[in-house]
Short mmCIF file of C-alpha atoms in Angstrom, two decimals:
data_model
loop_
_atom_site.label_atom_id
_atom_site.label_comp_id
_atom_site.label_asym_id
_atom_site.label_seq_id
_atom_site.Cartn_x
_atom_site.Cartn_y
_atom_site.Cartn_z
CA SER T 1 124.46 98.88 99.21
CA ALA T 2 126.73 101.94 99.02
CA VAL T 3 126.27 104.95 101.30
CA ILE T 4 125.58 107.99 99.14
CA SER T 5 125.41 111.59 100.33
CA GLN T 6 124.41 114.73 98.49
CA LYS T 7 125.05 118.40 99.22
CA PRO T 8 123.12 120.58 99.55
CA SER T 9 120.00 118.73 100.64
CA ARG T 10 117.90 121.66 99.48
CA ASP T 11 118.31 125.19 98.20
CA ILE T 12 116.29 128.15 97.03
CA CYS T 13 117.91 130.07 94.20
CA GLN T 14 117.25 133.11 92.07
CA ARG T 15 116.68 132.74 88.36
CA GLY T 16 119.76 133.24 86.24
CA THR T 17 122.13 131.86 88.85
CA SER T 18 123.82 128.45 88.93
CA LEU T 19 123.98 125.75 91.59
CA THR T 20 126.47 122.92 91.92
CA ILE T 21 125.29 119.72 93.60
CA GLN T 22 127.78 117.28 95.04
CA CYS T 23 127.47 113.51 95.29
CA GLN T 24 129.83 111.49 97.48
CA VAL T 25 129.96 107.69 97.73
CA ASP T 26 131.64 105.74 100.51
CA SER T 27 133.23 103.25 98.13
CA GLN T 28 134.63 103.29 94.62
CA VAL T 29 132.02 102.76 91.94
CA THR T 30 132.37 102.58 88.19
CA MET T 31 129.03 104.03 87.19
CA MET T 32 127.41 107.19 88.56
CA PHE T 33 124.27 108.80 87.23
CA TRP T 34 122.28 111.99 87.67
CA TYR T 35 118.48 112.07 87.57
CA ARG T 36 115.85 114.78 87.73
CA GLN T 37 112.49 114.34 89.42
CA GLN T 38 110.08 117.15 88.68
CA PRO T 39 107.31 117.84 91.22
CA GLY T 40 104.90 114.92 91.40
CA GLN T 41 106.68 113.12 88.58
CA SER T 42 108.87 110.10 88.06
CA LEU T 43 112.64 110.05 87.62
CA THR T 44 114.31 111.01 84.36
CA LEU T 45 117.94 110.26 83.61
CA ILE T 46 119.97 113.39 82.85
CA ALA T 47 123.36 111.84 82.18
CA THR T 48 125.91 109.20 83.04
CA ALA T 49 128.94 110.66 84.83
CA ASN T 50 132.04 109.05 83.36
CA GLN T 51 135.28 109.11 85.32
CA GLY T 52 138.04 110.70 83.31
CA SER T 53 135.90 111.65 80.34
CA GLU T 54 132.92 113.77 79.37
CA ALA T 55 129.51 112.79 80.69
CA THR T 56 127.04 111.04 78.41
CA TYR T 57 123.81 113.04 78.18
CA GLU T 58 120.31 111.80 77.47
CA SER T 59 118.11 113.30 74.83
CA GLY T 60 116.83 116.69 75.94
CA PHE T 61 119.75 117.44 78.26
CA VAL T 62 122.88 119.33 77.22
CA ILE T 63 126.27 119.94 78.75
CA ASP T 64 125.96 123.73 78.72
CA LYS T 65 122.88 123.53 80.95
CA PHE T 66 123.95 120.62 83.14
CA PRO T 67 127.76 120.40 83.26
CA ILE T 68 128.97 117.34 85.17
CA SER T 69 132.31 116.52 86.70
CA ARG T 70 133.60 113.10 87.79
CA PRO T 71 137.15 113.59 89.07
CA ASN T 72 137.41 110.16 90.74
CA LEU T 73 135.50 106.96 91.48
CA THR T 74 133.74 108.28 94.60
CA PHE T 75 132.65 111.81 93.70
CA SER T 76 130.66 113.70 91.11
CA THR T 77 129.07 117.12 90.72
CA LEU T 78 126.11 118.34 88.70
CA THR T 79 125.71 122.04 87.97
CA VAL T 80 122.33 123.48 87.04
CA SER T 81 123.23 126.57 85.03
CA ASN T 82 121.34 129.78 84.34
CA MET T 83 118.39 128.51 86.33
CA SER T 84 114.75 129.23 85.64
CA PRO T 85 111.66 128.23 87.67
CA GLU T 86 111.24 125.25 85.35
CA ASP T 87 114.43 123.81 86.84
CA SER T 88 112.73 123.43 90.22
CA SER T 89 113.04 119.71 90.87
CA ILE T 90 114.68 117.08 92.99
CA TYR T 91 118.08 116.13 91.60
CA LEU T 92 119.32 112.67 92.51
CA CYS T 93 122.58 110.88 91.99
CA SER T 94 122.77 107.13 91.81
CA VAL T 95 125.52 104.54 91.66
CA GLU T 96 125.57 101.14 90.09
CA ARG T 97 126.69 98.16 92.14
CA ALA T 98 128.67 95.74 90.04
CA GLY T 99 127.34 92.25 90.42
CA LEU T 100 124.52 90.00 89.35
CA GLY T 101 122.16 92.68 88.14
CA ASN T 102 124.10 95.92 88.50
CA GLU T 103 121.35 97.49 90.59
CA GLN T 104 121.32 101.25 91.09
CA PHE T 105 121.20 102.85 94.51
CA PHE T 106 120.15 106.45 95.02
CA GLY T 107 121.29 109.32 97.12
CA PRO T 108 118.84 111.30 99.25
CA GLY T 109 118.38 113.96 96.59
CA THR T 110 118.74 117.74 96.41
CA ARG T 111 115.49 119.68 96.39
CA LEU T 112 115.93 122.81 94.28
CA THR T 113 113.48 125.69 94.14
CA VAL T 114 114.11 128.49 91.65
CA LEU T 115 112.29 131.77 92.20
CA GLY G 1 111.85 105.65 73.49
CA GLN G 2 110.96 103.04 76.05
CA GLN G 3 107.90 103.69 78.16
CA LEU G 4 106.58 102.01 81.25
CA ASN G 5 102.93 102.02 82.21
CA GLN G 6 102.49 101.64 85.95
CA SER G 7 99.13 101.12 87.60
CA PRO G 8 97.32 102.05 89.63
CA GLN G 9 98.42 105.67 90.02
CA SER G 10 97.20 105.72 93.61
CA MET G 11 95.68 103.40 96.17
CA PHE G 12 93.88 104.03 99.43
CA ILE G 13 93.67 100.93 101.61
CA GLN G 14 93.04 99.88 105.19
CA GLU G 15 95.81 98.56 107.38
CA GLY G 16 96.05 94.79 107.02
CA GLU G 17 94.88 94.67 103.42
CA ASP G 18 96.98 93.28 100.59
CA VAL G 19 98.13 95.51 97.73
CA SER G 20 99.06 94.78 94.15
CA MET G 21 100.60 97.05 91.54
CA ASN G 22 102.08 96.34 88.13
CA CYS G 23 104.10 97.70 85.26
CA THR G 24 103.98 96.93 81.58
CA SER G 25 106.34 97.94 78.84
CA SER G 26 106.46 98.06 75.09
CA SER G 27 110.06 96.85 75.26
CA ILE G 28 111.94 93.96 76.79
CA PHE G 29 114.08 94.53 79.88
CA ASN G 30 116.88 92.43 81.30
CA THR G 31 116.13 93.37 84.89
CA TRP G 32 113.08 94.69 86.73
CA LEU G 33 113.49 96.71 89.90
CA TRP G 34 111.00 97.98 92.46
CA TYR G 35 111.78 101.09 94.55
CA LYS G 36 109.96 102.91 97.35
CA GLN G 37 110.32 106.64 97.86
CA ASP G 38 109.36 108.38 101.07
CA PRO G 39 108.79 112.15 101.15
CA GLY G 40 112.07 114.07 101.02
CA GLU G 41 114.11 110.94 100.37
CA GLY G 42 115.67 109.18 97.42
CA PRO G 43 114.19 105.91 96.12
CA VAL G 44 115.16 102.81 98.09
CA LEU G 45 115.56 99.51 96.29
CA LEU G 46 113.05 96.90 97.49
CA ILE G 47 113.40 93.99 95.09
CA ALA G 48 115.43 93.18 91.99
CA LEU G 49 114.39 90.56 89.43
CA TYR G 50 116.85 89.14 86.94
CA LYS G 51 115.14 86.32 85.03
CA ALA G 52 111.90 85.99 83.13
CA GLY G 53 109.36 84.19 85.30
CA GLU G 54 111.33 84.83 88.48
CA LEU G 55 109.28 85.23 91.65
CA THR G 56 111.10 86.88 94.56
CA SER G 57 110.04 87.76 98.09
CA ASN G 58 111.42 90.24 100.59
CA GLY G 59 109.45 89.98 103.81
CA ARG G 60 105.87 91.01 103.06
CA LEU G 61 106.82 91.99 99.52
CA THR G 62 106.60 89.66 96.54
CA ALA G 63 107.49 90.58 92.98
CA GLN G 64 107.54 88.73 89.69
CA PHE G 65 109.38 89.23 86.42
CA GLY G 66 106.89 88.56 83.64
CA ILE G 67 107.56 85.66 81.30
CA THR G 68 107.51 87.98 78.27
CA ARG G 69 110.09 90.26 80.01
CA LYS G 70 107.76 93.18 79.37
CA ASP G 71 105.97 93.31 82.69
CA SER G 72 106.31 92.93 86.44
CA PHE G 73 104.08 93.10 89.48
CA LEU G 74 104.64 93.88 93.15
CA ASN G 75 102.44 92.58 95.95
CA ILE G 76 102.47 93.82 99.53
CA SER G 77 100.72 91.61 102.03
CA ALA G 78 99.18 92.68 105.34
CA SER G 79 99.92 96.38 104.83
CA ILE G 80 101.02 98.56 107.73
CA PRO G 81 101.08 102.36 108.08
CA SER G 82 104.81 102.59 107.28
CA ASP G 83 104.12 101.14 103.83
CA VAL G 84 102.88 104.60 102.86
CA GLY G 85 104.92 106.12 100.05
CA ILE G 86 105.41 106.10 96.32
CA TYR G 87 106.39 102.84 94.67
CA PHE G 88 108.25 102.91 91.36
CA CYS G 89 108.97 100.10 88.98
CA ALA G 90 112.04 100.39 86.78
CA GLY G 91 113.15 98.37 83.80
CA GLN G 92 116.87 98.03 83.24
CA SER G 93 118.72 97.45 79.98
CA GLY G 94 122.47 97.64 80.38
CA SER G 95 122.97 100.50 82.82
CA ARG G 96 119.94 102.45 81.67
CA LEU G 97 116.90 102.58 83.97
CA THR G 98 113.46 103.50 82.73
CA PHE G 99 111.02 104.35 85.52
CA GLY G 100 107.27 103.94 85.73
CA GLU G 101 105.14 106.87 86.82
CA GLY G 102 104.76 105.59 90.35
CA THR G 103 101.96 104.30 92.59
CA GLN G 104 101.08 106.49 95.57
CA LEU G 105 100.04 104.21 98.44
CA THR G 106 98.05 105.47 101.41
CA VAL G 107 97.36 103.12 104.32
CA ASN G 108 94.64 104.06 106.77
CA PRO G 109 95.19 102.74 110.31
#
């Protein structure tokens, strides 16, 4: 599996501000994804981060709120914009390993608390 | 959209006991995955299943891909305290993962 790191690991932010989360992989991967995990809940896909083109967002998530960058095959960022307490969640990036089943492997997550 | 029903929501067992959890879906998946998430960590992949009817083991873990492609189960044998955590099933179609709601496992020594 790939080694995936995220920065920051956690943060406490004021409402109305924005936070950019970084995801770094130790090898080149084609597919990278961003998920949200609200407190006590399961994981929900926010978007697929496409290298060289705009991210593909899932229903209920928009680019203005969650802009994503993917400048190369090992790095991506997710920004949570104009935050409110409802944005308090764990944000996770994942990568897909090309192969038999294209399994996804997850980073350690970024725990965000918005006051 | 696709939904996964995972049960049970939580389990409280004694060390040494066997555990079983399952997921059912209204839709067909090409791949079933089982993850474990410890507090403060991201989910870790335990087992991946690629074919209907497939039965796969990983140490004390055994999982099966249902013949209808709409369900999967995970068994843990002879549980130990470090098995504590949240277990998620996930169905995969293409690159899209749909997660179950999770099973919180507590193991009493």
